[in-house]
Amino acid sequence: MLRGLFAFWVVWIHVLPWAAQYQGPDAVPAGFLFVFETLLNRIFQKAGETHPGVLGFIVLSGYCIHRAGFREGSIDVRAYAIRRFFRIYPVYLAAIAFGMIAWTYARSIAPASTEIGGTASIDPLCVAARVTGIVTLVPSLHRCAFLGNAPLNTVMTEIWLYIAYPVLLLGIGRRLGDRVMWAVICGIWLLGVATITAFPGLLHWWSTASLPGFLLYWWIGAAAIDPRFVAFLRRHQWALILIWLAWTVPIFAGWVTTPFVVEGRKVILALLLALVIAKLDAARQSDNPIAMLGLSGYSLYAFHAPLAYTLLLLGLPWPLVIVAAILAGAFGYLAIEKRGIAIGAEILRRRRN
């Protein structure tokens, strides 16, 4: 359910500004546009930070993976890799292809547009960089991070976070201890923040498509599996809220743009999101439409952008675009994601026999 809620939130706050961009400001109620674009952007992204929906998605990813990961019992990295690959990569490839097809069609609808879906052109190098996800490690390839489906950057980086997970937990944490592992994670974050301070041109890559930029926040989500960590967050939640508010005011006003302050505020928000996720996960969840949405949350996130900007360019009202995105997510889950999960499960079954 949680993954579906975050995916739906991201879809909602993407579609409204795009509707105003492609159909004119009158296509969206002025109050909605102010709240979902102007106000939220100024509160959460005034200094070019990661979108709060994306940040929540990354924290939730770490939580979900570690909940079913290498916490106890036997360690089977190969089984983990098979499950993750067939769960994520087929949808990822299909969403890349869908983004390029939708972008090509959208250009025929709006030939005067120099950029659609964050993309001005498509070339083979960028396709290869996106398919391998190497963009998340090489800032100079950041121009290749879109291909008509910009939100897929999060999935691209998430794939590399899945690769980093056993490397850090088993290769460092189990051998040298959790403190050393966390020192490495925090050291990467500190080095990264120092780098974007020295080279501000890397900020967009760091905030939207960067493995080192997302690593700490993903592991904060993973840490929320530990009841002791959750209890610590619960004891200090009001202090965290006050710190976040105290840092938000000068950033919102434009008085402070120092990356260490801006990124530090993201850490506080990630901690609060981890607490919320842990609380929601502990609550009893019934089989309702929102819970069902969670099953297709990944596919909804992966396919919504190309479908949305294409339908908006065709003149479809934004509420119907959101409905169409939900239906497309359900179709992607049934046609691709669910089948990939089944293939992975069958491979694992054969390995055991």
mmCIF file with all atom_site columns, C-alpha atoms in Angstrom, residues 115-261:
data_model
loop_
_atom_site.group_PDB
_atom_site.id
_atom_site.type_symbol
_atom_site.label_atom_id
_atom_site.label_alt_id
_atom_site.label_comp_id
_atom_site.label_asym_id
_atom_site.label_entity_id
_atom_site.label_seq_id
_atom_site.pdbx_PDB_ins_code
_atom_site.Cartn_x
_atom_site.Cartn_y
_atom_site.Cartn_z
_atom_site.occupancy
_atom_site.B_iso_or_equiv
_atom_site.pdbx_formal_charge
_atom_site.auth_seq_id
_atom_site.auth_comp_id
_atom_site.auth_asym_id
_atom_site.auth_atom_id
_atom_site.pdbx_PDB_model_num
ATOM 1   C CA . GLU A 1 115 ? 11.834 19.826 -25.158 1.00 0.00 ? 115 GLU A CA 1
ATOM 2   C CA . ILE A 1 116 ? 9.151  17.365 -24.084 1.00 0.00 ? 116 ILE A CA 1
ATOM 3   C CA . GLY A 1 117 ? 9.350  15.178 -21.007 1.00 0.00 ? 117 GLY A CA 1
ATOM 4   C CA . GLY A 1 118 ? 12.757 16.642 -20.173 1.00 0.00 ? 118 GLY A CA 1
ATOM 5   C CA . THR A 1 119 ? 14.115 15.413 -23.512 1.00 0.00 ? 119 THR A CA 1
ATOM 6   C CA . ALA A 1 120 ? 15.309 17.421 -26.518 1.00 0.00 ? 120 ALA A CA 1
ATOM 7   C CA . SER A 1 121 ? 16.727 14.504 -28.529 1.00 0.00 ? 121 SER A CA 1
ATOM 8   C CA . ILE A 1 122 ? 17.461 10.783 -28.335 1.00 0.00 ? 122 ILE A CA 1
ATOM 9   C CA . ASP A 1 123 ? 20.736 9.176  -29.371 1.00 0.00 ? 123 ASP A CA 1
ATOM 10  C CA . PRO A 1 124 ? 22.141 5.623  -29.090 1.00 0.00 ? 124 PRO A CA 1
ATOM 11  C CA . LEU A 1 125 ? 24.735 6.582  -26.455 1.00 0.00 ? 125 LEU A CA 1
ATOM 12  C CA . CYS A 1 126 ? 22.027 7.859  -24.154 1.00 0.00 ? 126 CYS A CA 1
ATOM 13  C CA . VAL A 1 127 ? 19.915 4.767  -24.706 1.00 0.00 ? 127 VAL A CA 1
ATOM 14  C CA . ALA A 1 128 ? 22.850 2.550  -23.733 1.00 0.00 ? 128 ALA A CA 1
ATOM 15  C CA . ALA A 1 129 ? 23.645 4.739  -20.711 1.00 0.00 ? 129 ALA A CA 1
ATOM 16  C CA . ARG A 1 130 ? 20.044 4.604  -19.559 1.00 0.00 ? 130 ARG A CA 1
ATOM 17  C CA . VAL A 1 131 ? 19.637 0.860  -20.080 1.00 0.00 ? 131 VAL A CA 1
ATOM 18  C CA . THR A 1 132 ? 22.741 0.132  -17.993 1.00 0.00 ? 132 THR A CA 1
ATOM 19  C CA . GLY A 1 133 ? 21.940 2.866  -15.486 1.00 0.00 ? 133 GLY A CA 1
ATOM 20  C CA . ILE A 1 134 ? 25.532 4.096  -15.621 1.00 0.00 ? 134 ILE A CA 1
ATOM 21  C CA . VAL A 1 135 ? 24.157 7.641  -15.596 1.00 0.00 ? 135 VAL A CA 1
ATOM 22  C CA . THR A 1 136 ? 23.677 7.330  -11.847 1.00 0.00 ? 136 THR A CA 1
ATOM 23  C CA . LEU A 1 137 ? 27.452 6.923  -11.417 1.00 0.00 ? 137 LEU A CA 1
ATOM 24  C CA . VAL A 1 138 ? 28.753 9.276  -14.136 1.00 0.00 ? 138 VAL A CA 1
ATOM 25  C CA . PRO A 1 139 ? 27.604 12.918 -13.853 1.00 0.00 ? 139 PRO A CA 1
ATOM 26  C CA . SER A 1 140 ? 28.817 13.783 -17.361 1.00 0.00 ? 140 SER A CA 1
ATOM 27  C CA . LEU A 1 141 ? 26.109 11.477 -18.750 1.00 0.00 ? 141 LEU A CA 1
ATOM 28  C CA . HIS A 1 142 ? 23.323 13.266 -16.911 1.00 0.00 ? 142 HIS A CA 1
ATOM 29  C CA . ARG A 1 143 ? 21.957 14.592 -20.207 1.00 0.00 ? 143 ARG A CA 1
ATOM 30  C CA . CYS A 1 144 ? 21.054 10.961 -20.932 1.00 0.00 ? 144 CYS A CA 1
ATOM 31  C CA . ALA A 1 145 ? 18.940 10.615 -17.808 1.00 0.00 ? 145 ALA A CA 1
ATOM 32  C CA . PHE A 1 146 ? 15.566 11.350 -19.361 1.00 0.00 ? 146 PHE A CA 1
ATOM 33  C CA . LEU A 1 147 ? 14.725 9.806  -22.797 1.00 0.00 ? 147 LEU A CA 1
ATOM 34  C CA . GLY A 1 148 ? 11.122 10.951 -22.585 1.00 0.00 ? 148 GLY A CA 1
ATOM 35  C CA . ASN A 1 149 ? 10.578 9.476  -19.113 1.00 0.00 ? 149 ASN A CA 1
ATOM 36  C CA . ALA A 1 150 ? 12.332 11.637 -16.518 1.00 0.00 ? 150 ALA A CA 1
ATOM 37  C CA . PRO A 1 151 ? 10.786 10.069 -13.357 1.00 0.00 ? 151 PRO A CA 1
ATOM 38  C CA . LEU A 1 152 ? 12.379 6.758  -14.365 1.00 0.00 ? 152 LEU A CA 1
ATOM 39  C CA . ASN A 1 153 ? 15.617 8.270  -13.020 1.00 0.00 ? 153 ASN A CA 1
ATOM 40  C CA . THR A 1 154 ? 14.484 7.163  -9.579  1.00 0.00 ? 154 THR A CA 1
ATOM 41  C CA . VAL A 1 155 ? 14.090 3.547  -10.712 1.00 0.00 ? 155 VAL A CA 1
ATOM 42  C CA . MET A 1 156 ? 17.458 3.665  -12.471 1.00 0.00 ? 156 MET A CA 1
ATOM 43  C CA . THR A 1 157 ? 19.130 4.794  -9.260  1.00 0.00 ? 157 THR A CA 1
ATOM 44  C CA . GLU A 1 158 ? 17.095 2.344  -7.197  1.00 0.00 ? 158 GLU A CA 1
ATOM 45  C CA . ILE A 1 159 ? 18.488 -0.552 -9.262  1.00 0.00 ? 159 ILE A CA 1
ATOM 46  C CA . TRP A 1 160 ? 22.016 0.495  -8.333  1.00 0.00 ? 160 TRP A CA 1
ATOM 47  C CA . LEU A 1 161 ? 20.966 0.876  -4.708  1.00 0.00 ? 161 LEU A CA 1
ATOM 48  C CA . TYR A 1 162 ? 19.845 -2.767 -4.839  1.00 0.00 ? 162 TYR A CA 1
ATOM 49  C CA . ILE A 1 163 ? 23.348 -3.647 -6.046  1.00 0.00 ? 163 ILE A CA 1
ATOM 50  C CA . ALA A 1 164 ? 24.983 -1.542 -3.325  1.00 0.00 ? 164 ALA A CA 1
ATOM 51  C CA . TYR A 1 165 ? 22.845 -3.113 -0.583  1.00 0.00 ? 165 TYR A CA 1
ATOM 52  C CA . PRO A 1 166 ? 24.577 -6.528 -0.308  1.00 0.00 ? 166 PRO A CA 1
ATOM 53  C CA . VAL A 1 167 ? 27.961 -4.932 -1.009  1.00 0.00 ? 167 VAL A CA 1
ATOM 54  C CA . LEU A 1 168 ? 27.619 -2.591 1.959   1.00 0.00 ? 168 LEU A CA 1
ATOM 55  C CA . LEU A 1 169 ? 25.711 -4.851 4.331   1.00 0.00 ? 169 LEU A CA 1
ATOM 56  C CA . LEU A 1 170 ? 27.589 -8.089 3.695   1.00 0.00 ? 170 LEU A CA 1
ATOM 57  C CA . GLY A 1 171 ? 30.888 -6.824 2.349   1.00 0.00 ? 171 GLY A CA 1
ATOM 58  C CA . ILE A 1 172 ? 31.397 -4.142 5.005   1.00 0.00 ? 172 ILE A CA 1
ATOM 59  C CA . GLY A 1 173 ? 28.737 -4.356 7.725   1.00 0.00 ? 173 GLY A CA 1
ATOM 60  C CA . ARG A 1 174 ? 29.023 -8.080 8.449   1.00 0.00 ? 174 ARG A CA 1
ATOM 61  C CA . ARG A 1 175 ? 32.821 -8.072 8.239   1.00 0.00 ? 175 ARG A CA 1
ATOM 62  C CA . LEU A 1 176 ? 33.780 -4.778 9.847   1.00 0.00 ? 176 LEU A CA 1
ATOM 63  C CA . GLY A 1 177 ? 30.654 -3.868 11.799  1.00 0.00 ? 177 GLY A CA 1
ATOM 64  C CA . ASP A 1 178 ? 27.670 -1.576 11.357  1.00 0.00 ? 178 ASP A CA 1
ATOM 65  C CA . ARG A 1 179 ? 29.588 1.469  12.574  1.00 0.00 ? 179 ARG A CA 1
ATOM 66  C CA . VAL A 1 180 ? 32.135 1.134  9.799   1.00 0.00 ? 180 VAL A CA 1
ATOM 67  C CA . MET A 1 181 ? 29.356 0.601  7.259   1.00 0.00 ? 181 MET A CA 1
ATOM 68  C CA . TRP A 1 182 ? 27.522 3.732  8.411   1.00 0.00 ? 182 TRP A CA 1
ATOM 69  C CA . ALA A 1 183 ? 30.807 5.652  8.445   1.00 0.00 ? 183 ALA A CA 1
ATOM 70  C CA . VAL A 1 184 ? 31.265 4.722  4.785   1.00 0.00 ? 184 VAL A CA 1
ATOM 71  C CA . ILE A 1 185 ? 27.681 5.732  3.907   1.00 0.00 ? 185 ILE A CA 1
ATOM 72  C CA . CYS A 1 186 ? 27.919 9.050  5.752   1.00 0.00 ? 186 CYS A CA 1
ATOM 73  C CA . GLY A 1 187 ? 31.405 9.646  4.340   1.00 0.00 ? 187 GLY A CA 1
ATOM 74  C CA . ILE A 1 188 ? 30.036 9.248  0.799   1.00 0.00 ? 188 ILE A CA 1
ATOM 75  C CA . TRP A 1 189 ? 27.273 11.725 1.620   1.00 0.00 ? 189 TRP A CA 1
ATOM 76  C CA . LEU A 1 190 ? 29.713 14.268 3.091   1.00 0.00 ? 190 LEU A CA 1
ATOM 77  C CA . LEU A 1 191 ? 32.070 13.943 0.131   1.00 0.00 ? 191 LEU A CA 1
ATOM 78  C CA . GLY A 1 192 ? 29.148 14.345 -2.261  1.00 0.00 ? 192 GLY A CA 1
ATOM 79  C CA . VAL A 1 193 ? 27.839 17.462 -0.542  1.00 0.00 ? 193 VAL A CA 1
ATOM 80  C CA . ALA A 1 194 ? 31.330 18.940 -0.547  1.00 0.00 ? 194 ALA A CA 1
ATOM 81  C CA . THR A 1 195 ? 31.538 18.175 -4.273  1.00 0.00 ? 195 THR A CA 1
ATOM 82  C CA . ILE A 1 196 ? 28.271 19.900 -5.186  1.00 0.00 ? 196 ILE A CA 1
ATOM 83  C CA . THR A 1 197 ? 29.380 22.839 -3.039  1.00 0.00 ? 197 THR A CA 1
ATOM 84  C CA . ALA A 1 198 ? 32.537 23.138 -5.120  1.00 0.00 ? 198 ALA A CA 1
ATOM 85  C CA . PHE A 1 199 ? 30.789 22.284 -8.414  1.00 0.00 ? 199 PHE A CA 1
ATOM 86  C CA . PRO A 1 200 ? 27.173 23.561 -8.297  1.00 0.00 ? 200 PRO A CA 1
ATOM 87  C CA . GLY A 1 201 ? 26.560 22.314 -11.829 1.00 0.00 ? 201 GLY A CA 1
ATOM 88  C CA . LEU A 1 202 ? 26.361 18.770 -10.419 1.00 0.00 ? 202 LEU A CA 1
ATOM 89  C CA . LEU A 1 203 ? 23.396 19.609 -8.170  1.00 0.00 ? 203 LEU A CA 1
ATOM 90  C CA . HIS A 1 204 ? 20.675 18.414 -10.546 1.00 0.00 ? 204 HIS A CA 1
ATOM 91  C CA . TRP A 1 205 ? 22.415 15.071 -11.101 1.00 0.00 ? 205 TRP A CA 1
ATOM 92  C CA . TRP A 1 206 ? 23.003 14.689 -7.359  1.00 0.00 ? 206 TRP A CA 1
ATOM 93  C CA . SER A 1 207 ? 19.348 15.431 -6.537  1.00 0.00 ? 207 SER A CA 1
ATOM 94  C CA . THR A 1 208 ? 17.610 13.435 -9.264  1.00 0.00 ? 208 THR A CA 1
ATOM 95  C CA . ALA A 1 209 ? 19.735 10.588 -10.640 1.00 0.00 ? 209 ALA A CA 1
ATOM 96  C CA . SER A 1 210 ? 22.696 9.930  -8.364  1.00 0.00 ? 210 SER A CA 1
ATOM 97  C CA . LEU A 1 211 ? 23.596 6.766  -6.469  1.00 0.00 ? 211 LEU A CA 1
ATOM 98  C CA . PRO A 1 212 ? 25.786 8.645  -3.935  1.00 0.00 ? 212 PRO A CA 1
ATOM 99  C CA . GLY A 1 213 ? 23.088 11.327 -3.680  1.00 0.00 ? 213 GLY A CA 1
ATOM 100 C CA . PHE A 1 214 ? 20.383 8.817  -2.708  1.00 0.00 ? 214 PHE A CA 1
ATOM 101 C CA . LEU A 1 215 ? 22.461 6.316  -0.724  1.00 0.00 ? 215 LEU A CA 1
ATOM 102 C CA . LEU A 1 216 ? 22.094 7.799  2.768   1.00 0.00 ? 216 LEU A CA 1
ATOM 103 C CA . TYR A 1 217 ? 18.345 8.325  2.445   1.00 0.00 ? 217 TYR A CA 1
ATOM 104 C CA . TRP A 1 218 ? 17.815 4.754  1.218   1.00 0.00 ? 218 TRP A CA 1
ATOM 105 C CA . TRP A 1 219 ? 19.721 3.413  4.208   1.00 0.00 ? 219 TRP A CA 1
ATOM 106 C CA . ILE A 1 220 ? 17.729 5.583  6.615   1.00 0.00 ? 220 ILE A CA 1
ATOM 107 C CA . GLY A 1 221 ? 14.694 3.704  5.308   1.00 0.00 ? 221 GLY A CA 1
ATOM 108 C CA . ALA A 1 222 ? 16.489 0.386  5.808   1.00 0.00 ? 222 ALA A CA 1
ATOM 109 C CA . ALA A 1 223 ? 17.400 1.365  9.366   1.00 0.00 ? 223 ALA A CA 1
ATOM 110 C CA . ALA A 1 224 ? 13.715 1.943  10.182  1.00 0.00 ? 224 ALA A CA 1
ATOM 111 C CA . ILE A 1 225 ? 13.249 -1.839 10.234  1.00 0.00 ? 225 ILE A CA 1
ATOM 112 C CA . ASP A 1 226 ? 15.061 -1.809 13.591  1.00 0.00 ? 226 ASP A CA 1
ATOM 113 C CA . PRO A 1 227 ? 12.545 -1.137 16.430  1.00 0.00 ? 227 PRO A CA 1
ATOM 114 C CA . ARG A 1 228 ? 15.291 0.573  18.428  1.00 0.00 ? 228 ARG A CA 1
ATOM 115 C CA . PHE A 1 229 ? 15.893 3.084  15.642  1.00 0.00 ? 229 PHE A CA 1
ATOM 116 C CA . VAL A 1 230 ? 12.156 3.719  15.308  1.00 0.00 ? 230 VAL A CA 1
ATOM 117 C CA . ALA A 1 231 ? 11.879 4.200  19.063  1.00 0.00 ? 231 ALA A CA 1
ATOM 118 C CA . PHE A 1 232 ? 14.724 6.730  18.902  1.00 0.00 ? 232 PHE A CA 1
ATOM 119 C CA . LEU A 1 233 ? 12.956 8.629  16.117  1.00 0.00 ? 233 LEU A CA 1
ATOM 120 C CA . ARG A 1 234 ? 9.689  8.542  18.032  1.00 0.00 ? 234 ARG A CA 1
ATOM 121 C CA . ARG A 1 235 ? 11.330 9.972  21.167  1.00 0.00 ? 235 ARG A CA 1
ATOM 122 C CA . HIS A 1 236 ? 12.874 12.809 19.193  1.00 0.00 ? 236 HIS A CA 1
ATOM 123 C CA . GLN A 1 237 ? 10.201 13.396 16.554  1.00 0.00 ? 237 GLN A CA 1
ATOM 124 C CA . TRP A 1 238 ? 9.230  16.844 17.783  1.00 0.00 ? 238 TRP A CA 1
ATOM 125 C CA . ALA A 1 239 ? 12.853 17.930 17.963  1.00 0.00 ? 239 ALA A CA 1
ATOM 126 C CA . LEU A 1 240 ? 13.313 16.715 14.374  1.00 0.00 ? 240 LEU A CA 1
ATOM 127 C CA . ILE A 1 241 ? 10.197 18.595 13.254  1.00 0.00 ? 241 ILE A CA 1
ATOM 128 C CA . LEU A 1 242 ? 11.397 21.786 14.926  1.00 0.00 ? 242 LEU A CA 1
ATOM 129 C CA . ILE A 1 243 ? 14.855 21.463 13.361  1.00 0.00 ? 243 ILE A CA 1
ATOM 130 C CA . TRP A 1 244 ? 13.295 20.912 9.939   1.00 0.00 ? 244 TRP A CA 1
ATOM 131 C CA . LEU A 1 245 ? 11.081 23.974 10.357  1.00 0.00 ? 245 LEU A CA 1
ATOM 132 C CA . ALA A 1 246 ? 13.982 26.074 11.638  1.00 0.00 ? 246 ALA A CA 1
ATOM 133 C CA . TRP A 1 247 ? 16.015 25.217 8.535   1.00 0.00 ? 247 TRP A CA 1
ATOM 134 C CA . THR A 1 248 ? 13.021 25.549 6.208   1.00 0.00 ? 248 THR A CA 1
ATOM 135 C CA . VAL A 1 249 ? 12.316 29.197 6.994   1.00 0.00 ? 249 VAL A CA 1
ATOM 136 C CA . PRO A 1 250 ? 15.684 30.622 5.823   1.00 0.00 ? 250 PRO A CA 1
ATOM 137 C CA . ILE A 1 251 ? 15.762 28.285 2.809   1.00 0.00 ? 251 ILE A CA 1
ATOM 138 C CA . PHE A 1 252 ? 12.173 29.225 1.891   1.00 0.00 ? 252 PHE A CA 1
ATOM 139 C CA . ALA A 1 253 ? 13.031 32.905 2.201   1.00 0.00 ? 253 ALA A CA 1
ATOM 140 C CA . GLY A 1 254 ? 16.121 32.474 0.047   1.00 0.00 ? 254 GLY A CA 1
ATOM 141 C CA . TRP A 1 255 ? 18.511 33.539 2.791   1.00 0.00 ? 255 TRP A CA 1
ATOM 142 C CA . VAL A 1 256 ? 20.404 30.224 2.864   1.00 0.00 ? 256 VAL A CA 1
ATOM 143 C CA . THR A 1 257 ? 21.452 28.083 -0.101  1.00 0.00 ? 257 THR A CA 1
ATOM 144 C CA . THR A 1 258 ? 24.493 26.392 1.453   1.00 0.00 ? 258 THR A CA 1
ATOM 145 C CA . PRO A 1 259 ? 24.438 22.741 0.304   1.00 0.00 ? 259 PRO A CA 1
ATOM 146 C CA . PHE A 1 260 ? 25.318 21.356 3.745   1.00 0.00 ? 260 PHE A CA 1
ATOM 147 C CA . VAL A 1 261 ? 22.277 23.103 5.245   1.00 0.00 ? 261 VAL A CA 1
#
